[in-house]
Short mmCIF file of C-alpha atoms in Angstrom, two decimals:
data_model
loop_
_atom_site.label_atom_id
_atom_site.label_comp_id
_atom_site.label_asym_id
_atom_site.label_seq_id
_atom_site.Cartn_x
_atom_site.Cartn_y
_atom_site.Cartn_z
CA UNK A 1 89.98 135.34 108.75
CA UNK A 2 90.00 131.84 110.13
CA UNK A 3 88.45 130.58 106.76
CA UNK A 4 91.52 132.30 105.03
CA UNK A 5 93.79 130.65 107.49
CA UNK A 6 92.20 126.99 107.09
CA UNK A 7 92.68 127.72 103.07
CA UNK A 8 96.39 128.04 103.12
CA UNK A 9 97.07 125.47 105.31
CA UNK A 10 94.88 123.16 103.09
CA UNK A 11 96.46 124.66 99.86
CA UNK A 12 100.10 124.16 101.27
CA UNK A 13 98.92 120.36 102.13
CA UNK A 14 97.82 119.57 98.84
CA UNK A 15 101.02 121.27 97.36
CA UNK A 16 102.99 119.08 99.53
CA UNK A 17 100.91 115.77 98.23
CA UNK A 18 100.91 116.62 94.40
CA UNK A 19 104.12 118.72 94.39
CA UNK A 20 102.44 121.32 92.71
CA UNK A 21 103.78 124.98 92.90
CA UNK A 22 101.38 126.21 95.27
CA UNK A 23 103.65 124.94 97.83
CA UNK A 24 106.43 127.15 98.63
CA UNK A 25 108.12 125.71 101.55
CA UNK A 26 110.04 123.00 100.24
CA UNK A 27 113.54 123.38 101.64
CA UNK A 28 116.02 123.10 99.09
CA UNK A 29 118.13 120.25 100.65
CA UNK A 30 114.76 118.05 100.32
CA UNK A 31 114.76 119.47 96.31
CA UNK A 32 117.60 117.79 95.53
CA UNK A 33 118.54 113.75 93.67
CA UNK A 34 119.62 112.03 96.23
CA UNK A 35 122.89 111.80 94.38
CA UNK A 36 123.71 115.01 94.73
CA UNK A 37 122.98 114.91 98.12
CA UNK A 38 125.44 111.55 98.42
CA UNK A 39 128.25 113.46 96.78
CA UNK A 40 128.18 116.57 98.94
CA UNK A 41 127.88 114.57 101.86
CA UNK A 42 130.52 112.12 100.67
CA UNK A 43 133.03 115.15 99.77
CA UNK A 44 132.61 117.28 103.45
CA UNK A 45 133.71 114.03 105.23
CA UNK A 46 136.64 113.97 103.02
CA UNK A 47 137.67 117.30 103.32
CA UNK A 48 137.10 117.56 107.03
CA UNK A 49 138.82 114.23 107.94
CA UNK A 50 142.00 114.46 105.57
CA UNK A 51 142.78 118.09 107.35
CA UNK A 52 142.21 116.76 111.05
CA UNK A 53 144.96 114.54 109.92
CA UNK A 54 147.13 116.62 107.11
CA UNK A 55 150.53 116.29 109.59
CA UNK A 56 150.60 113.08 110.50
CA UNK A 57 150.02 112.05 106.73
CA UNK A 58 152.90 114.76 105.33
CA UNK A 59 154.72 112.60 108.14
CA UNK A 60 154.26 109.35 106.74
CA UNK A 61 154.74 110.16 102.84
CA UNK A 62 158.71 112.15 104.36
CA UNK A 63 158.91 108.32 105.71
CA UNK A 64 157.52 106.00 102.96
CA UNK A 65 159.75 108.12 100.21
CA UNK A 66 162.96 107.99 102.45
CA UNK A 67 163.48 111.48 101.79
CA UNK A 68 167.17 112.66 103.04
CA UNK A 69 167.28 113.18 106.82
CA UNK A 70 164.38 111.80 107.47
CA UNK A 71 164.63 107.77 106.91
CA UNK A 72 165.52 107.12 110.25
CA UNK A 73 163.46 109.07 112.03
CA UNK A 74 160.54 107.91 114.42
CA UNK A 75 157.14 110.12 114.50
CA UNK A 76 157.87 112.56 117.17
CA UNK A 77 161.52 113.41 116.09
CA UNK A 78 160.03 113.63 112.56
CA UNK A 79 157.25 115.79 113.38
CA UNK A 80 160.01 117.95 115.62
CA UNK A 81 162.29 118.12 112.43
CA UNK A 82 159.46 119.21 110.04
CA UNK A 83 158.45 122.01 112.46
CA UNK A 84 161.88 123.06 113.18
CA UNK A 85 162.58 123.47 109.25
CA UNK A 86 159.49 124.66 107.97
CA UNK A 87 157.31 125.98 110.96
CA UNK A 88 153.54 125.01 112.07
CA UNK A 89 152.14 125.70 107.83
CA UNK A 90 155.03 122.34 107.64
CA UNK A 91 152.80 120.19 108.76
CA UNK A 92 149.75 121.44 106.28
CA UNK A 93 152.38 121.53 103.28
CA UNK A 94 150.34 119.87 99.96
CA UNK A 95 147.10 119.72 101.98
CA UNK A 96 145.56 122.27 99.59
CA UNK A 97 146.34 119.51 96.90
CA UNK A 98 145.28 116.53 99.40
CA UNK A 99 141.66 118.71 100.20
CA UNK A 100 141.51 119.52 96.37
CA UNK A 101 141.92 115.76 95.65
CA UNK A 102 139.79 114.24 98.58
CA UNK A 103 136.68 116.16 98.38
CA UNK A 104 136.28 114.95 94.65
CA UNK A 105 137.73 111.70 95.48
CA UNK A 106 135.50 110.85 98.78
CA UNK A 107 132.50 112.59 96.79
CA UNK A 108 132.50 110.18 94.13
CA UNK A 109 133.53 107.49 96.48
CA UNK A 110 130.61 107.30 98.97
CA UNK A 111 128.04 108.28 95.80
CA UNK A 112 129.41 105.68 93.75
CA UNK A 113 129.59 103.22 96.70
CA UNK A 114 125.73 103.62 97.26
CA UNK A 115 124.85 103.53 93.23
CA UNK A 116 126.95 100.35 93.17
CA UNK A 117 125.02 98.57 95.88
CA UNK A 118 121.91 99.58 94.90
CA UNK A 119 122.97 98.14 91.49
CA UNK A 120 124.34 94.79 92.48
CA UNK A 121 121.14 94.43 94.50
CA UNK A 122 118.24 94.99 91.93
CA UNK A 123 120.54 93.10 89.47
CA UNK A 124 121.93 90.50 91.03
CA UNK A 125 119.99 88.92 93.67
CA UNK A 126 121.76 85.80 94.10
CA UNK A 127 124.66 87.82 95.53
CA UNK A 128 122.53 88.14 98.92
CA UNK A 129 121.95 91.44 100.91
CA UNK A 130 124.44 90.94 103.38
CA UNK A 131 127.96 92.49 103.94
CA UNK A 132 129.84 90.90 100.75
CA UNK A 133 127.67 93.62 99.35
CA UNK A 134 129.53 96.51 100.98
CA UNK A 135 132.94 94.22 100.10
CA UNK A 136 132.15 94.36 96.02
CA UNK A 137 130.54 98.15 95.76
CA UNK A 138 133.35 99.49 98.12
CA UNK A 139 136.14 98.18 95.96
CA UNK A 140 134.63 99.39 92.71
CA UNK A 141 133.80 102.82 94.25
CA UNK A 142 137.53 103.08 95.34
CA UNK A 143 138.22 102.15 91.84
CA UNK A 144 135.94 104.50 90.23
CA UNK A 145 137.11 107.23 92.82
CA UNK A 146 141.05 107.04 92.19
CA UNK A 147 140.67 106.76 88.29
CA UNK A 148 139.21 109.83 88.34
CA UNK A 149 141.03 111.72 91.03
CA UNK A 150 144.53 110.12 90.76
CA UNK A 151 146.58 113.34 89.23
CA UNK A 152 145.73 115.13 92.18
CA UNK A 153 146.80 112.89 94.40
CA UNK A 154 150.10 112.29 92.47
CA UNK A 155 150.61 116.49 93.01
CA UNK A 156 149.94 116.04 96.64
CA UNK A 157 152.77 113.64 96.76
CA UNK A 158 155.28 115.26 95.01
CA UNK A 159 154.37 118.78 97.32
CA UNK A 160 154.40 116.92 100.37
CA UNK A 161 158.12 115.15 99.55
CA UNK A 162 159.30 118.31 99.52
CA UNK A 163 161.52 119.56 102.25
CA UNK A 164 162.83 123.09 102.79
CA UNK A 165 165.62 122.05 104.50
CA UNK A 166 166.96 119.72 101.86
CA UNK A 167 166.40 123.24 99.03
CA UNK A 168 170.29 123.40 97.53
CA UNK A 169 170.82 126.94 95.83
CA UNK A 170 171.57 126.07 91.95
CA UNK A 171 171.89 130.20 90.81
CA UNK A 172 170.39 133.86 92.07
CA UNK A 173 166.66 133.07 92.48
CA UNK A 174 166.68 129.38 92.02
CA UNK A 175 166.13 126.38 94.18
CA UNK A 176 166.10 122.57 93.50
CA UNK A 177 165.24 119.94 95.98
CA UNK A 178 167.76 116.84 95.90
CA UNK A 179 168.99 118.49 92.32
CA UNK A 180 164.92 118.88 90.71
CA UNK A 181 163.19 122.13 90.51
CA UNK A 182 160.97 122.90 93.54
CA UNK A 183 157.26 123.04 92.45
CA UNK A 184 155.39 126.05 93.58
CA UNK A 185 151.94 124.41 93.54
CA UNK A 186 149.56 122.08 92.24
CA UNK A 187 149.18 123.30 88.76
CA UNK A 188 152.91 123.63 88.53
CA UNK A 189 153.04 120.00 89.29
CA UNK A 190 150.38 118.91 87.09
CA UNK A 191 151.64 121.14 84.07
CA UNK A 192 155.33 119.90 85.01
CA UNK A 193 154.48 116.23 84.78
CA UNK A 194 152.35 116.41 81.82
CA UNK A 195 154.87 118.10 80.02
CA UNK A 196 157.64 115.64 80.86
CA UNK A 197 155.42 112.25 80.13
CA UNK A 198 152.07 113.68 79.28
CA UNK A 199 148.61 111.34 80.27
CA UNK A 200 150.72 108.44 81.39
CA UNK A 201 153.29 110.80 83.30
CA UNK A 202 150.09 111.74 85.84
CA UNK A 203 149.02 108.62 86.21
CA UNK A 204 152.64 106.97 87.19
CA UNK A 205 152.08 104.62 90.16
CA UNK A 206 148.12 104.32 89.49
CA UNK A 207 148.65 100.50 89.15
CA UNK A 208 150.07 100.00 92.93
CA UNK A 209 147.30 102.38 93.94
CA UNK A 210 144.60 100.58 92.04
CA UNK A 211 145.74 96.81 93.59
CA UNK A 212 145.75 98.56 96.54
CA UNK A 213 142.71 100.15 97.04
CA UNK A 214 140.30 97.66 95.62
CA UNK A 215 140.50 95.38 98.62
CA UNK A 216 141.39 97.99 100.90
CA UNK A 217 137.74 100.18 100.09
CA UNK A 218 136.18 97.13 99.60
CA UNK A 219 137.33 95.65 103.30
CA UNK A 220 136.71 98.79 104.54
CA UNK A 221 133.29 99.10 103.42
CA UNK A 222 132.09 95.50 104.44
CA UNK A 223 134.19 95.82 108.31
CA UNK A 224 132.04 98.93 108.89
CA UNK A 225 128.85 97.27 107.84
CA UNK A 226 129.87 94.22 109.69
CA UNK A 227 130.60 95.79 112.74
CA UNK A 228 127.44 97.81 112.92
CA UNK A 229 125.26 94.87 112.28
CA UNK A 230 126.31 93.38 115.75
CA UNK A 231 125.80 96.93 117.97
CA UNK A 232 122.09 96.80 119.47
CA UNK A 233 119.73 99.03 118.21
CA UNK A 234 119.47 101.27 120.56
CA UNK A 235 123.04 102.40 119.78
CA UNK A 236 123.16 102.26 116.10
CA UNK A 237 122.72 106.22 115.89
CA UNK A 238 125.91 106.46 118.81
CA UNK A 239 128.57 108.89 117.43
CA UNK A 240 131.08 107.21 119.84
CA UNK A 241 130.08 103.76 118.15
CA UNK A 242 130.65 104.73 114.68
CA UNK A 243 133.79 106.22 115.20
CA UNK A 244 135.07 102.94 116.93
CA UNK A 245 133.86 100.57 114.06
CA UNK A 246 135.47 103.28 111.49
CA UNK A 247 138.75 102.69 113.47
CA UNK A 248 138.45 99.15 113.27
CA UNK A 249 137.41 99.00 109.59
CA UNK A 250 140.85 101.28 108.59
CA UNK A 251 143.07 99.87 111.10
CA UNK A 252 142.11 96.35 109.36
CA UNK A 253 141.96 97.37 105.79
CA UNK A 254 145.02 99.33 105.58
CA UNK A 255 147.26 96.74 106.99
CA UNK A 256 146.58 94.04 104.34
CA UNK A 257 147.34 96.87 101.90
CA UNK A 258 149.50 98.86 103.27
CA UNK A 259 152.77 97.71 101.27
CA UNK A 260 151.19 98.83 97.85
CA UNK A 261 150.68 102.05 99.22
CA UNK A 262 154.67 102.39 99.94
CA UNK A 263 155.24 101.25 96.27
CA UNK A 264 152.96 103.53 95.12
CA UNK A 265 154.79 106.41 96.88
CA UNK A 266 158.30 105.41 95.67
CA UNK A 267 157.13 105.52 92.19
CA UNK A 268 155.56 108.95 92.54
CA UNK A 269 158.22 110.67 93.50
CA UNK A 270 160.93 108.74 92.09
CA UNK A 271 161.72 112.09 89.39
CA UNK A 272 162.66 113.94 92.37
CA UNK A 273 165.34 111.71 92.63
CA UNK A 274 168.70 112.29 90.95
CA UNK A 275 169.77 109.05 91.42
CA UNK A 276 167.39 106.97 89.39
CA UNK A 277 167.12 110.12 87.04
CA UNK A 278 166.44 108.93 82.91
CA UNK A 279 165.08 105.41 83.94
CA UNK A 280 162.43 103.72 85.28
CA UNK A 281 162.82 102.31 88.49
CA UNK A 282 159.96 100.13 89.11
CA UNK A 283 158.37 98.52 85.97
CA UNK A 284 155.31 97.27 87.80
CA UNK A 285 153.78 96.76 91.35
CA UNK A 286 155.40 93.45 91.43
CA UNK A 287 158.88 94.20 91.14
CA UNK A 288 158.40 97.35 93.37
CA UNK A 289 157.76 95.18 96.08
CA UNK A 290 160.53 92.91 95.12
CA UNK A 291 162.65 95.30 94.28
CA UNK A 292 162.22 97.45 97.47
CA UNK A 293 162.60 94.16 99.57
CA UNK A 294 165.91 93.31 97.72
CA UNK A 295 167.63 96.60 98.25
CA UNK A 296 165.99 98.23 101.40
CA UNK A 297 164.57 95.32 102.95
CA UNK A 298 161.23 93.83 103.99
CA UNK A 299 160.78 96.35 106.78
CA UNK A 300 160.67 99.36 104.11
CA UNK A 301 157.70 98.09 102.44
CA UNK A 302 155.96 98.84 106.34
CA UNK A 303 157.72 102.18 106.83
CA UNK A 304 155.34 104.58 108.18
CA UNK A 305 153.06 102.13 109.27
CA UNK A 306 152.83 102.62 112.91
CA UNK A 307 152.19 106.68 111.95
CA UNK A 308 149.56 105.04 109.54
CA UNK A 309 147.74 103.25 112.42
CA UNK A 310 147.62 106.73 114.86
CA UNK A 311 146.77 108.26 111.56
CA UNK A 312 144.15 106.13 109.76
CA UNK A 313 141.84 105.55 113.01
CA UNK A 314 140.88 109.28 113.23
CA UNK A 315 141.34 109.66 109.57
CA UNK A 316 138.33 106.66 108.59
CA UNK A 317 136.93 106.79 111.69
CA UNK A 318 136.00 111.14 111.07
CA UNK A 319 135.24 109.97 107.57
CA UNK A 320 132.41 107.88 108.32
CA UNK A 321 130.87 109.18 111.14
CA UNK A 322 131.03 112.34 109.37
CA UNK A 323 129.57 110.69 106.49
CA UNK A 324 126.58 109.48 108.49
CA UNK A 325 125.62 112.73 110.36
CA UNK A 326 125.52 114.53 106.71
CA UNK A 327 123.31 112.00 105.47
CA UNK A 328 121.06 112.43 108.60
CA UNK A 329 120.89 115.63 107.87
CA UNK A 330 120.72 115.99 104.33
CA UNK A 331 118.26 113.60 104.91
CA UNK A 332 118.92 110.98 102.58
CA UNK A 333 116.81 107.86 102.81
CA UNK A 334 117.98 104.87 104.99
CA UNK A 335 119.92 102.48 102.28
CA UNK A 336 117.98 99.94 100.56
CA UNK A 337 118.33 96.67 102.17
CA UNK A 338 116.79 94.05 99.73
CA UNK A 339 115.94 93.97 96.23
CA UNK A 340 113.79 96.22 95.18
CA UNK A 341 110.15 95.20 94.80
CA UNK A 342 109.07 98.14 92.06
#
């Protein structure tokens, strides 16, 4: 009996070694590429910080948009408004879309963000292996991630500018909001929009976005890497000290940006506005901003910044931290630091 015992174990050893199919055992997490694993881990810290966040952000976009009633408002009167009009689901209004865009979005962004580095590395050497690293694969990942994601965010955007309260009755059964037909849900949005202007109608305002979020994922990338290079050790694996570099590494990338994202907003949801209906209001990123400075003023281009700060600490602060635990325990392998020698 102890000779059949000794047998196994040896058999199951030797599976392990030659990964032959005597061994059984193999979890399936360990089974699969390690891109897989990066995109699964990379969409659950997505999903999971974008909804710890979902009212704050409906919040800021009812802000950035100016929509009626709420242009003046500050965050707690806003937040007071929504619920009073709409109820607690208020707050959560075009999360579904926000999730549905995230998940795919942060999926592709941390597994892209890892490809690219691993890339630049083995390819271009003379780049170094420091943090301008995380700086040039974090701002093509962000690229990669919003080409490829941007429709959804667009229906998230036009959902969330959406206000019950501002609903005026056009006929038995029918509602508009500020004179446009109310979209029921995402599909309605993205069917709606593609019918109107077809490819280039879902992709209106991916310019602003795509200035935007270069150096914004790239900062934000190389400030989180930056930051953890100077904590000891001993506390690299602290939950409390990831969150606080994630907060940093937002807080800083999002205010260099932040105006593109207003532009971006504006031009989103500009349809939904009968006032600038049958032309285009903003012809480019450039003469959003100037354009939004010349007839709202310099402070709009910062609206719904200060609800962008309480919002974007949790929001990439969850992200990463979240991020790293799944990797741990996915267990991915630690990221390559030098060139590779194979």
């Amino acid at each position: 009996m102890g000779s059949s015992q000794g047998s196994t174990i040896s058999t199951n050893v030797v599976g392990i070694v030659d990964g032959s199919s005597t061994q059984k055992k193999v979890p399936y997490i360990d089974s699969l590429p390690v891109y897989v694993k990066e995109l699964i881990a990379g969409g659950a810290a997505g999903g999971f910080a974008k909804t710890a966040v979902a009212p704050l952000e409906r919040t800021k976009i009812l802000l950035q948009s100016r929509t009626e009633g709420f242009q003046s408002l500050g965050l707690l009167k806003c937040l007071r408004k929504l619920y009073k009009h709409e109820g607690f689901f208020g707050f959560y209004k075009g999360n579904g879309a926000s999730v549905l865009r995230i998940v795919p979005y942060a999926a592709l962004h941390f597994m892209t963000y890892e490809q690219y580095r691993c890339w630049i590395l083995n390819n271009y050497a003379g780049v170094g292996t420091g943090p301008i690293i995380d700086l040039l694969a974090g701002s093509a990942a962000g690229g990669t991630a919003v080409l490829c994601t941007y429709p959804l965010d667009l229906a998230r955007t036009k959902l969330a500018y959406q206000v019950k309260g501002s609903a005026v009755s056009v006929g038995p059964g029918v509602s508009s909001i500020n004179g446009k037909p109310a979209y029921s849900g995402i599909r309605d949005v993205l069917t709606s929009v593609y019918r109107e202007g077809g490819i280039r109608g879902l992709y209106r305002g991916v310019g602003p976005t795509i200035t935007g979020i270069l150096p914004y994922a790239g900062l934000k990338f190389y400030i989180y890497e930056e930051l953890k290079t100077h904590v000891p050790e001993e506390h690299q694996k602290s939950i409390v000290m990831r969150l606080s570099c994630g907060a940093l590494a937002g807080l800083f990338g999002q205010t260099f940006t932040y105006p593109l994202d207003v532009v971006r907003r504006q031009m989103q949801v500009e349809s939904l506005q009968p006032a600038f209906e049958g032309r285009t209001r903003y012809k480019n990123s450039w003469d959003g901003l100037t354009t939004i400075v010349r007839n709202q003023g310099w402070k709009q281009l910062f609206a719904g910044l200060s609800i962008n700060y309480i919002k974007i600490v949790p929001s990439v602060a969850i992200g990463f931290t979240a991020y790293d635990m799944m990797k741990s325990w996915l267990r991915i392998p630690p990221r390559q630091k030098s060139v590779s020698t194979s």
